[in-house]
Amino acid sequence: MWHHKRGNLLHKVALIALWITLVLAIASRPSHAQEGTHQAGLVIRYSDDLVETYCVAFSEPEISGLELLRRSGVPLVVDPTQSWGVAVCKIGEQGCDYPSQPCFCQCQGEPCVYWAYYHLKDNQWVYSEVGASQYMVRHGMVEGWSWGEGLPGQGTPPPVISFAQICGTSSQETGRVLDGETLLPSLTNLAASVLPFAALLAAVLASGWVLVRRRRQP
Amino acid sequence: MSTLFHPWAWLAWTAGVGLTAVLTRNPLYLAILMAGLLVDWMVLSEGRTRERPWSSLLRVAIWIAAISTAFNALVVHEGRVVLFRLPTRWPVIGGPITGEAVLYGFTTGLSLVTLVTLFAVFQLEMPPSQWLRVIPGFLYVGGVVTAIGIAFVPATWRAAQDIYDAQRLRGHRFRRVWDYWALVTPLLVDSLERSLQLAEAMTVRGFGAHLRPWSSRTQVAVQLGLWLCLAGLASGAFLRAYWPAQPAGTALLWVSSAGLLLLFHMQGRRVKRSRYRRWYWRHRDTALLCGGILLLLTGLGTRLLAPHLWFYYPYPPYPFWPEFRWFPGGMLVLAALPAWIAGISQPTETANRLTGQGERP
């Protein structure tokens, strides 16, 4: 009975170890910057005085609005645990530091200031009815993000800038996927974090093993 | 049932571990806590058979953690470390499956399993009789309900196992889902019977008759006060949420909380309680109390002075890998303190505890 249980436990531990190894192996695989054949415009309005535009290139036929924002290279803080998709909490230096703060930290009543999401249609900004992770962007489209006062369903729209104005010159083009190397710490950093943890964990478990053995002795 | 530790020391240690488990989402710190609790479980449950239902509950918790990992990985398509992609035309689960989502789901599950394990270890040294005794007077009825609730899980599990064995002996085979009706119906009847027996036993022993009488005017005033304070709390929370800059909400919260505490104190003084057995404070209780206080100080101190040490969030722009530091990580080994103390107390005291002998009157 005991041997059977121990065998089961070893089996489970081996499976977990295999799973972790697999995850690590896949996670360690560096991804390469993509060459884009399609382009979409992106307008980010931080305030009335600060508006940035990006021409983002992508190789896929369509990507999500969130992916477009991410590929612009602007630092981004998101809350992926919302029931309706991914919420954008902070773009650049503007917004809320989720999860230390609520994602809509400045929209807890009135006034409500948050990042509103728009699509440029017929030279007019239209407030997005779906989240950025669900809206698909194709070549020639322009997306807008605006930090300002509003309510759910309406916000402060960014200035109207056409696709031709944003992607007119190739020098403005951005569009990159973060390299795998930047995501993983160096071996030295990893060892500095993992070794003390492993040592402590082993010490705690070993103490338990010794105590149980001691108690089982007649 | 005899226990090894003084209930107040045990509560302090549980509060320390529980607080740190709630404050951090770092999987490395949670793993240290979990390892310590597992060691406690192995050492303190040695020689006991009534804890088996809790080990079943732990298995369920591990399954829930695994489901939480898979669910988060399939539903949240956010992150930089893309493991693989599912076709985007698949509703909900279509999109990139990311390492961040896997790690965050795993961390959430680990947090849950740690808390369930803490609760399982807690009940090893806190039988319902002690639990009722440490509960403040005004919560006495709630305490009884909690104690019954805690005892209900293992009792129901044992009853389910007995019914399962009995049905199998009668030739019933559990193959499909609807075969389990033969288990559910007797279990329901058994639970109702146990509830009735318990209610009768409590009535016979005079449950509810140990309150000092109040005049009807005082009773109405206290009830009215309770309603007013609760309404004040709700209004204060509403005002604080919608007009955070206004001090009125915070003030109302404080005043209502103070009023509630006062009314609870009054109600607590009304309850007459008799105690027939003294609890003794021993050196090991001092050691456990110190461990609990250290954990509480570590948890709260880190939260207030260096909250980034507890912080972990794998999604961008934060680092994917959790960081481990000797402080507060090293302090978390105190989660295994009860097991170490129990080990030192061997062989006489622990053996006495297991056999129920040697306790002072």
Coordinates of C-alpha atoms in Angstrom, one line a residue:
Chain A
M1 CA 0.0 0.0 0.0
W2 CA 2.7 2.4 1.0
H3 CA 4.9 1.5 -1.9
H4 CA 2.0 1.9 -4.2
K5 CA 1.3 5.4 -2.8
R6 CA 5.0 6.3 -3.0
G7 CA 5.0 5.1 -6.6
N8 CA 2.0 7.3 -7.4
L9 CA 3.6 10.3 -5.8
L10 CA 6.9 9.7 -7.7
H11 CA 4.8 9.4 -10.9
K12 CA 3.1 12.7 -10.2
V13 CA 6.3 14.5 -9.3
A14 CA 7.9 13.2 -12.5
L15 CA 4.9 14.4 -14.6
I16 CA 5.1 17.9 -12.9
A17 CA 8.8 18.0 -13.5
L18 CA 8.3 17.1 -17.2
W19 CA 5.7 19.7 -17.6
I20 CA 7.8 22.4 -16.0
T21 CA 10.8 21.4 -18.2
L22 CA 8.5 21.6 -21.3
V23 CA 7.2 25.0 -20.3
L24 CA 10.8 26.3 -19.7
A25 CA 12.1 24.8 -22.9
I26 CA 9.3 26.5 -24.9
A27 CA 9.5 29.7 -22.9
S28 CA 13.3 29.9 -23.5
R29 CA 12.9 29.7 -27.2
P30 CA 13.7 33.2 -28.6
S31 CA 11.1 34.7 -30.9
H32 CA 12.4 36.8 -33.7
A33 CA 11.3 40.2 -34.9
Q34 CA 8.7 39.9 -37.6
E35 CA 8.9 41.5 -40.9
G36 CA 5.6 43.3 -41.6
T37 CA 3.8 43.4 -44.9
H38 CA 0.6 45.1 -43.6
Q39 CA 0.4 48.4 -41.8
A40 CA -2.1 50.0 -39.4
G41 CA -2.0 53.4 -37.8
L42 CA -2.1 54.1 -34.1
V43 CA -2.9 57.4 -32.3
I44 CA -2.2 57.7 -28.6
R45 CA -3.4 60.8 -26.8
Y46 CA -1.8 61.2 -23.4
S47 CA -3.2 64.8 -23.0
D48 CA -4.2 67.7 -25.1
D49 CA -0.6 68.6 -25.5
L50 CA 0.9 65.2 -26.0
V51 CA -0.2 63.0 -28.9
E52 CA 1.9 60.3 -30.4
T53 CA 1.3 58.4 -33.7
Y54 CA 2.8 55.0 -34.7
C55 CA 2.7 53.1 -38.0
V56 CA 2.7 49.5 -37.0
A57 CA 3.7 46.8 -39.4
F58 CA 2.6 43.2 -39.1
S59 CA 2.8 40.1 -41.3
E60 CA -0.5 38.5 -40.3
P61 CA -3.7 39.3 -42.2
E62 CA -5.1 40.8 -39.0
I63 CA -4.1 41.3 -35.4
S64 CA -6.0 42.4 -32.3
G65 CA -6.1 46.0 -31.3
L66 CA -4.2 45.1 -28.2
E67 CA -1.5 43.3 -30.2
L68 CA -1.2 46.4 -32.4
L69 CA -0.7 48.6 -29.3
R70 CA 1.8 46.2 -27.9
R71 CA 3.8 46.0 -31.2
S72 CA 4.1 49.8 -31.2
G73 CA 6.6 49.3 -28.5
V74 CA 5.0 51.6 -26.0
P75 CA 5.2 50.4 -22.3
L76 CA 1.9 48.9 -21.4
V77 CA 0.2 47.7 -18.2
V78 CA -2.9 45.6 -18.7
D79 CA -5.4 43.6 -16.6
P80 CA -6.1 40.3 -18.4
T81 CA -8.5 39.1 -15.7
Q82 CA -11.5 41.2 -16.7
S83 CA -14.5 39.2 -17.6
W84 CA -14.9 41.0 -20.9
G85 CA -11.3 40.7 -22.1
V86 CA -8.1 42.6 -21.5
A87 CA -8.3 46.1 -19.9
V88 CA -5.6 48.6 -20.7
C89 CA -4.6 50.2 -17.4
K90 CA -1.5 52.2 -18.4
I91 CA 0.1 53.4 -21.6
G92 CA 3.6 54.9 -21.3
E93 CA 3.7 56.8 -18.0
Q94 CA -0.1 57.6 -18.1
G95 CA -2.5 55.5 -16.2
C96 CA -2.8 53.0 -13.3
D97 CA -0.2 50.6 -12.0
Y98 CA -2.2 47.4 -11.9
P99 CA -2.2 45.3 -9.8
S100 CA -0.8 47.6 -7.1
Q101 CA -3.7 49.9 -8.0
P102 CA -7.1 49.1 -9.5
C103 CA -6.9 49.1 -13.3
F104 CA -9.4 52.0 -13.4
C105 CA -7.9 53.7 -10.4
Q106 CA -9.0 57.2 -11.6
C107 CA -12.5 56.0 -12.5
Q108 CA -13.8 55.0 -9.0
G109 CA -16.7 57.5 -9.2
E110 CA -16.8 61.0 -10.6
P111 CA -14.7 62.2 -12.4
C112 CA -13.9 59.1 -14.4
V113 CA -10.6 59.2 -16.2
Y114 CA -9.4 56.2 -18.1
W115 CA -7.9 54.9 -21.4
A116 CA -10.7 55.0 -24.0
Y117 CA -10.4 52.9 -27.2
Y118 CA -11.5 54.2 -30.6
H119 CA -11.5 53.2 -34.3
L120 CA -11.2 55.7 -37.0
K121 CA -14.1 55.2 -39.5
D122 CA -15.0 57.7 -42.3
N123 CA -12.6 60.2 -40.8
Q124 CA -14.4 60.1 -37.4
W125 CA -13.5 58.4 -34.1
V126 CA -16.0 55.8 -33.1
Y127 CA -15.9 54.5 -29.5
S128 CA -15.1 50.8 -29.5
E129 CA -17.9 48.6 -28.5
V130 CA -15.6 45.7 -27.7
G131 CA -12.3 45.3 -25.9
A132 CA -9.0 45.7 -27.6
S133 CA -8.2 42.0 -27.3
Q134 CA -11.4 41.2 -29.3
Y135 CA -11.3 43.8 -32.0
M136 CA -9.3 42.7 -35.1
V137 CA -7.2 45.3 -37.0
R138 CA -6.4 44.9 -40.8
H139 CA -4.2 46.8 -43.2
G140 CA -5.1 50.5 -43.5
M141 CA -7.0 50.9 -40.3
V142 CA -6.3 53.5 -37.6
E143 CA -6.8 52.8 -33.9
G144 CA -6.9 55.4 -31.2
W145 CA -6.3 55.5 -27.5
S146 CA -7.1 58.5 -25.4
W147 CA -6.5 59.3 -21.7
G148 CA -9.3 61.5 -20.5
E149 CA -12.5 62.1 -18.7
G150 CA -15.6 60.1 -19.7
L151 CA -18.0 57.4 -18.8
P152 CA -18.4 53.8 -19.9
G153 CA -19.4 54.1 -23.5
Q154 CA -17.9 57.5 -24.1
G155 CA -14.6 59.3 -23.6
T156 CA -12.4 62.0 -24.8
P157 CA -11.6 61.2 -28.5
P158 CA -8.0 61.7 -29.8
P159 CA -7.4 64.2 -32.7
V160 CA -8.3 62.8 -36.1
I161 CA -5.2 61.7 -38.0
S162 CA -5.6 59.7 -41.2
F163 CA -3.7 56.5 -42.1
A164 CA -1.9 58.4 -44.9
Q165 CA -0.7 61.0 -42.5
I166 CA 0.6 58.3 -40.1
C167 CA 2.0 55.8 -42.5
G168 CA 2.9 58.2 -45.3
T169 CA 6.6 57.9 -44.7
S170 CA 8.4 54.5 -44.1
S171 CA 10.7 56.0 -41.6
Q172 CA 7.9 56.1 -39.0
E173 CA 7.3 52.4 -39.2
T174 CA 7.5 50.4 -36.1
G175 CA 6.4 46.9 -35.4
R176 CA 8.3 44.4 -33.4
V177 CA 7.8 41.4 -31.1
L178 CA 9.9 41.4 -28.0
D179 CA 12.8 39.1 -28.2
G180 CA 12.8 36.0 -26.1
E181 CA 16.2 36.9 -24.6
T182 CA 14.8 40.1 -23.1
L183 CA 12.1 38.1 -21.3
L184 CA 14.4 35.7 -19.6
P185 CA 16.9 36.7 -16.9
S186 CA 20.5 35.7 -17.4
L187 CA 21.7 32.4 -15.9
T188 CA 23.5 34.3 -13.1
N189 CA 20.3 36.2 -12.2
L190 CA 18.2 33.1 -12.4
A191 CA 20.7 31.2 -10.2
A192 CA 20.8 34.0 -7.7
S193 CA 17.0 33.7 -7.3
V194 CA 16.5 30.0 -7.7
L195 CA 19.4 28.6 -5.7
P196 CA 18.5 30.1 -2.3
F197 CA 14.9 29.1 -2.9
A198 CA 15.8 25.6 -3.8
A199 CA 18.1 25.4 -0.7
L200 CA 15.4 26.6 1.6
L201 CA 12.8 24.4 0.1
A202 CA 15.1 21.3 0.4
A203 CA 15.9 22.2 4.0
V204 CA 12.2 22.5 5.0
L205 CA 11.3 19.2 3.3
A206 CA 14.3 17.4 4.6
S207 CA 13.4 18.5 8.2
G208 CA 10.0 17.1 7.6
W209 CA 11.4 13.8 6.4
V210 CA 13.7 13.5 9.4
L211 CA 10.9 14.2 11.8
V212 CA 8.5 11.7 10.3
R213 CA 11.2 9.1 10.2
R214 CA 12.0 9.8 13.9
R215 CA 8.3 9.5 14.9
R216 CA 7.9 6.2 13.1
Q217 CA 10.8 4.6 14.9
P218 CA 9.6 2.4 17.7
Chain B
M1 CA -9.0 15.2 22.2
S2 CA -5.7 16.5 23.6
T3 CA -3.6 19.0 21.7
L4 CA 0.0 19.9 21.7
F5 CA -0.2 23.7 21.6
H6 CA -2.1 26.4 23.5
P7 CA -5.0 27.6 21.4
W8 CA -4.0 31.2 21.5
A9 CA -0.4 30.4 20.4
W10 CA -1.8 28.2 17.7
L11 CA -4.1 31.0 16.5
A12 CA -1.2 33.5 16.4
W13 CA 0.9 31.2 14.3
T14 CA -2.1 30.5 12.0
A15 CA -2.8 34.2 11.6
G16 CA 0.9 34.8 10.7
V17 CA 1.0 32.1 8.1
G18 CA -2.5 33.0 6.7
L19 CA -1.5 36.7 6.5
T20 CA 1.7 36.0 4.5
A21 CA -0.2 33.5 2.3
V22 CA -2.8 36.2 1.5
L23 CA -0.3 39.0 1.0
T24 CA 2.0 37.4 -1.5
R25 CA 1.4 36.0 -5.0
N26 CA 5.1 35.1 -5.5
P27 CA 5.0 31.4 -6.2
L28 CA 8.5 30.8 -4.7
Y29 CA 7.4 32.3 -1.3
L30 CA 4.1 30.4 -1.6
A31 CA 6.0 27.2 -2.3
I32 CA 8.1 27.7 0.9
L33 CA 4.9 28.2 2.9
M34 CA 3.3 25.2 1.3
A35 CA 6.3 23.0 2.1
G36 CA 6.3 24.1 5.7
L37 CA 2.6 23.3 6.0
L38 CA 3.0 19.9 4.4
V39 CA 5.7 19.1 6.9
D40 CA 3.3 20.2 9.7
W41 CA 0.6 18.1 8.2
M42 CA 2.8 15.0 8.0
V43 CA 4.2 15.3 11.5
L44 CA 1.0 16.5 13.4
S45 CA -1.4 14.1 11.7
E46 CA 0.9 11.1 12.3
G47 CA -1.1 8.4 14.1
R48 CA -4.5 10.0 13.5
T49 CA -7.2 8.5 11.4
R50 CA -9.9 11.1 11.5
E51 CA -7.8 13.5 9.3
R52 CA -8.2 11.3 6.3
P53 CA -11.2 13.4 5.0
W54 CA -9.0 16.4 5.1
S55 CA -6.4 14.7 3.0
S56 CA -9.2 14.0 0.5
L57 CA -10.0 17.7 0.6
L58 CA -6.4 18.5 -0.1
R59 CA -6.5 16.3 -3.1
V60 CA -9.6 18.2 -4.3
A61 CA -7.7 21.4 -3.8
I62 CA -4.8 20.2 -5.9
W63 CA -7.2 19.4 -8.6
I64 CA -8.8 22.8 -8.4
A65 CA -5.3 24.3 -8.6
A66 CA -4.6 22.3 -11.8
I67 CA -8.0 23.3 -13.3
S68 CA -7.3 27.0 -12.4
T69 CA -3.9 26.8 -14.2
A70 CA -5.5 25.2 -17.3
F71 CA -8.5 27.6 -17.2
N72 CA -6.3 30.7 -17.0
A73 CA -4.0 29.4 -19.7
L74 CA -6.9 28.8 -22.1
V75 CA -8.9 31.9 -21.4
V76 CA -6.3 34.7 -20.9
H77 CA -4.4 35.2 -24.1
E78 CA -2.1 37.9 -22.8
G79 CA 1.7 37.9 -22.4
R80 CA 5.0 37.9 -24.3
V81 CA 6.0 34.2 -23.8
V82 CA 3.8 32.5 -26.4
L83 CA 3.9 28.7 -25.8
F84 CA 1.6 27.8 -28.7
R85 CA -1.4 29.2 -30.5
L86 CA -4.9 27.8 -30.9
P87 CA -7.0 28.9 -33.9
T88 CA -8.5 32.3 -33.3
R89 CA -11.9 31.1 -34.7
W90 CA -12.3 28.9 -31.6
P91 CA -14.5 30.9 -29.2
V92 CA -12.9 31.9 -25.9
I93 CA -10.0 29.6 -26.0
G94 CA -8.7 30.6 -29.4
G95 CA -5.5 32.7 -29.4
P96 CA -2.0 32.5 -28.0
I97 CA -1.5 30.4 -25.0
T98 CA 1.1 32.2 -23.0
G99 CA 3.6 31.4 -20.3
E100 CA 2.4 34.3 -18.2
A101 CA -1.2 32.9 -18.2
V102 CA 0.1 29.5 -17.2
L103 CA 2.3 30.9 -14.4
Y104 CA -0.4 33.2 -13.1
G105 CA -3.0 30.5 -13.1
F106 CA -0.6 28.2 -11.3
T107 CA 0.2 30.9 -8.7
T108 CA -3.5 31.5 -8.1
G109 CA -4.0 27.7 -7.6
L110 CA -1.0 27.5 -5.4
S111 CA -2.3 30.3 -3.2
L112 CA -5.6 28.5 -2.9
V113 CA -4.0 25.1 -2.1
T114 CA -1.8 26.8 0.5
L115 CA -4.8 28.3 2.3
V116 CA -6.7 25.0 2.2
T117 CA -3.6 23.2 3.6
L118 CA -3.3 25.9 6.3
F119 CA -7.0 25.3 7.3
A120 CA -6.4 21.5 7.3
V121 CA -3.3 21.9 9.6
F122 CA -5.2 24.4 11.8
Q123 CA -8.0 22.0 12.6
L124 CA -5.4 19.4 13.7
E125 CA -4.7 21.4 16.8
M126 CA -8.0 23.2 17.1
P127 CA -10.9 20.8 17.8
P128 CA -14.4 22.3 17.9
S129 CA -14.5 22.5 21.7
Q130 CA -11.4 24.7 21.7
W131 CA -12.6 26.7 18.8
L132 CA -15.8 27.5 20.6
R133 CA -13.9 28.6 23.7
V134 CA -11.6 31.1 22.0
I135 CA -14.5 32.7 20.1
P136 CA -15.7 36.0 21.7
G137 CA -19.0 35.9 23.5
F138 CA -21.0 37.9 20.9
L139 CA -20.0 35.5 18.2
Y140 CA -20.9 32.4 20.3
V141 CA -23.8 31.4 18.1
G142 CA -21.7 32.0 14.9
G143 CA -18.9 30.0 16.5
V144 CA -21.2 27.0 17.1
V145 CA -22.3 27.2 13.5
T146 CA -18.7 27.4 12.3
A147 CA -17.7 24.4 14.5
I148 CA -20.6 22.4 13.2
G149 CA -19.7 23.4 9.7
I150 CA -16.0 22.4 10.2
A151 CA -17.1 19.0 11.7
F152 CA -19.7 18.5 8.9
V153 CA -17.1 18.1 6.1
P154 CA -15.2 15.1 7.5
A155 CA -18.3 13.6 9.0
T156 CA -20.1 13.7 5.7
W157 CA -17.1 12.3 3.9
R158 CA -16.9 9.4 6.4
A159 CA -20.7 8.7 6.0
A160 CA -20.3 8.8 2.2
Q161 CA -17.5 6.2 2.4
D162 CA -19.6 4.0 4.6
I163 CA -22.6 4.2 2.4
Y164 CA -20.5 3.6 -0.7
D165 CA -19.0 0.4 0.9
A166 CA -22.4 -0.7 2.1
Q167 CA -24.0 -0.3 -1.4
R168 CA -21.1 -2.1 -3.0
L169 CA -21.5 -5.0 -0.6
R170 CA -25.2 -5.2 -1.6
G171 CA -24.1 -5.6 -5.2
H172 CA -24.6 -2.1 -6.4
R173 CA -22.0 -0.9 -9.0
F174 CA -21.0 2.7 -9.5
R175 CA -20.3 3.0 -13.2
R176 CA -22.2 5.9 -14.5
V177 CA -23.1 9.3 -13.1
W178 CA -26.7 8.3 -12.3
D179 CA -25.5 5.3 -10.4
Y180 CA -24.4 7.7 -7.7
W181 CA -28.0 8.4 -6.8
A182 CA -27.8 5.3 -4.7
L183 CA -25.1 7.2 -2.7
V184 CA -26.7 10.7 -2.7
T185 CA -30.1 9.8 -1.3
P186 CA -29.0 7.9 1.8
L187 CA -26.3 10.5 2.3
L188 CA -28.9 13.2 2.3
V189 CA -31.1 11.3 4.7
D190 CA -28.1 10.6 7.0
S191 CA -27.2 14.2 7.0
L192 CA -30.7 15.3 8.0
E193 CA -30.8 12.7 10.7
R194 CA -27.5 13.9 12.1
S195 CA -28.7 17.5 12.0
L196 CA -31.9 16.5 14.0
Q197 CA -29.9 14.6 16.5
L198 CA -27.5 17.5 17.0
A199 CA -30.4 20.0 17.4
E200 CA -32.0 17.7 20.0
A201 CA -28.7 17.3 21.8
M202 CA -28.1 21.0 21.9
T203 CA -31.7 21.7 23.1
V204 CA -31.3 19.1 25.9
R205 CA -28.0 20.7 27.0
G206 CA -29.7 24.2 27.2
F207 CA -28.2 25.8 24.1
G208 CA -29.4 29.4 23.9
A209 CA -30.5 29.5 27.5
H210 CA -27.3 30.9 28.9
L211 CA -28.0 34.6 28.1
R212 CA -28.4 37.2 30.9
P213 CA -31.9 38.7 30.6
W214 CA -32.2 42.2 29.1
S215 CA -35.1 44.5 29.4
S216 CA -37.2 44.8 26.3
R217 CA -36.1 48.4 25.9
T218 CA -32.4 47.5 26.0
Q219 CA -33.0 44.7 23.5
V220 CA -34.8 47.0 21.1
A221 CA -32.1 49.7 21.5
V222 CA -29.3 47.2 20.8
Q223 CA -31.1 45.8 17.7
L224 CA -31.8 49.3 16.4
G225 CA -28.1 50.3 17.1
L226 CA -26.9 47.3 15.1
W227 CA -29.1 48.2 12.1
L228 CA -28.0 51.8 12.3
C229 CA -24.3 50.8 12.5
L230 CA -24.6 48.4 9.6
A231 CA -26.4 51.0 7.5
G232 CA -23.7 53.4 8.4
L233 CA -21.0 51.0 7.3
A234 CA -22.7 50.4 3.9
S235 CA -23.3 54.1 3.4
G236 CA -19.7 54.9 4.4
A237 CA -18.3 52.3 1.9
F238 CA -20.6 53.8 -0.8
L239 CA -19.5 57.3 -0.1
R240 CA -15.8 56.3 0.0
A241 CA -16.1 54.5 -3.3
Y242 CA -17.9 57.3 -5.2
W243 CA -16.4 60.4 -3.6
P244 CA -13.0 59.2 -2.4
A245 CA -11.8 62.8 -1.9
Q246 CA -14.6 63.5 0.6
P247 CA -13.8 62.7 4.3
A248 CA -17.4 62.0 5.2
G249 CA -17.3 58.4 3.9
T250 CA -14.2 57.5 6.0
A251 CA -15.6 59.2 9.1
L252 CA -18.9 57.3 8.8
L253 CA -17.0 54.0 8.4
W254 CA -15.0 54.7 11.6
V255 CA -18.0 55.8 13.6
S256 CA -20.1 52.8 12.5
S257 CA -17.2 50.4 13.2
A258 CA -16.7 51.8 16.7
G259 CA -20.5 51.6 17.4
L260 CA -20.6 48.0 16.2
L261 CA -17.6 47.0 18.4
L262 CA -19.3 48.6 21.4
L263 CA -22.6 46.8 20.7
F264 CA -20.7 43.5 20.2
H265 CA -18.9 44.1 23.6
M266 CA -22.3 44.6 25.3
Q267 CA -23.7 41.4 23.7
G268 CA -20.5 39.5 24.7
R269 CA -20.9 40.5 28.3
R270 CA -24.5 39.0 28.2
V271 CA -23.3 35.5 27.5
K272 CA -22.6 33.3 30.5
R273 CA -19.9 30.8 29.9
S274 CA -18.5 28.0 32.1
R275 CA -15.1 26.4 31.7
Y276 CA -14.2 23.2 33.4
R277 CA -10.6 22.7 32.2
R278 CA -7.7 25.1 32.4
W279 CA -5.3 25.6 29.5
Y280 CA -1.7 25.6 30.4
W281 CA 0.9 27.8 28.8
R282 CA 4.2 26.0 28.2
H283 CA 7.6 26.9 26.7
R284 CA 6.6 25.4 23.3
D285 CA 3.6 27.8 23.2
T286 CA 5.9 30.8 23.8
A287 CA 8.1 29.5 20.9
L288 CA 5.1 29.1 18.7
L289 CA 3.7 32.5 19.6
C290 CA 7.1 34.1 18.9
G291 CA 7.1 32.4 15.5
G292 CA 3.6 33.6 14.8
I293 CA 4.4 37.2 15.8
L294 CA 7.6 37.1 13.6
L295 CA 5.5 36.0 10.7
L296 CA 2.9 38.7 11.3
L297 CA 5.6 41.3 11.6
T298 CA 7.2 40.1 8.4
G299 CA 4.0 40.0 6.5
L300 CA 2.7 43.4 7.7
G301 CA 6.1 45.1 7.8
T302 CA 7.0 44.0 4.3
R303 CA 3.6 45.1 3.0
L304 CA 3.9 48.5 4.6
L305 CA 7.6 49.3 4.1
A306 CA 8.6 47.3 1.0
P307 CA 5.5 46.0 -0.8
H308 CA 7.5 45.2 -3.9
L309 CA 9.0 42.3 -2.1
W310 CA 5.6 40.5 -1.9
F311 CA 4.6 41.7 -5.3
Y312 CA 4.5 39.3 -8.3
Y313 CA 2.6 39.7 -11.5
P314 CA 3.9 37.9 -14.6
Y315 CA 2.1 39.9 -17.2
P316 CA 3.9 42.7 -19.0
P317 CA 5.6 45.0 -18.2
Y318 CA 6.6 43.2 -15.0
P319 CA 9.3 40.5 -15.0
F320 CA 8.1 37.0 -16.0
W321 CA 10.2 35.1 -13.4
P322 CA 9.5 35.6 -9.7
E323 CA 12.2 37.0 -7.6
F324 CA 13.4 35.3 -4.4
R325 CA 15.1 37.1 -1.5
W326 CA 16.4 35.8 1.8
F327 CA 14.2 38.3 3.5
P328 CA 11.2 37.7 3.6
G329 CA 11.7 34.2 2.0
G330 CA 13.9 33.0 4.9
M331 CA 11.2 33.9 7.5
L332 CA 8.6 31.8 5.8
V333 CA 10.3 28.6 7.0
L334 CA 8.6 29.4 10.3
A335 CA 5.5 27.8 8.7
A336 CA 7.2 24.5 9.6
L337 CA 7.7 25.6 13.3
P338 CA 4.9 23.5 14.8
A339 CA 6.4 20.3 13.2
W340 CA 9.9 21.2 14.6
I341 CA 8.5 21.9 18.0
A342 CA 6.5 18.6 17.9
G343 CA 9.7 16.8 16.9
I344 CA 11.6 18.2 19.8
S345 CA 8.7 17.3 22.2
Q346 CA 9.1 13.7 21.3
P347 CA 8.8 11.1 22.5
T348 CA 6.9 11.5 25.8
E349 CA 4.7 14.6 25.3
T350 CA 3.7 13.9 21.7
A351 CA 3.0 10.3 22.5
N352 CA 0.8 11.4 25.4
R353 CA -1.0 13.8 23.2
L354 CA -1.7 11.0 20.7
T355 CA -3.0 8.7 23.4
G356 CA -4.8 11.5 25.3
Q357 CA -2.8 10.8 28.5
G358 CA -0.6 13.0 30.5
E359 CA -2.6 16.2 30.2
R360 CA -3.0 18.3 33.4
P361 CA -6.5 18.4 34.8

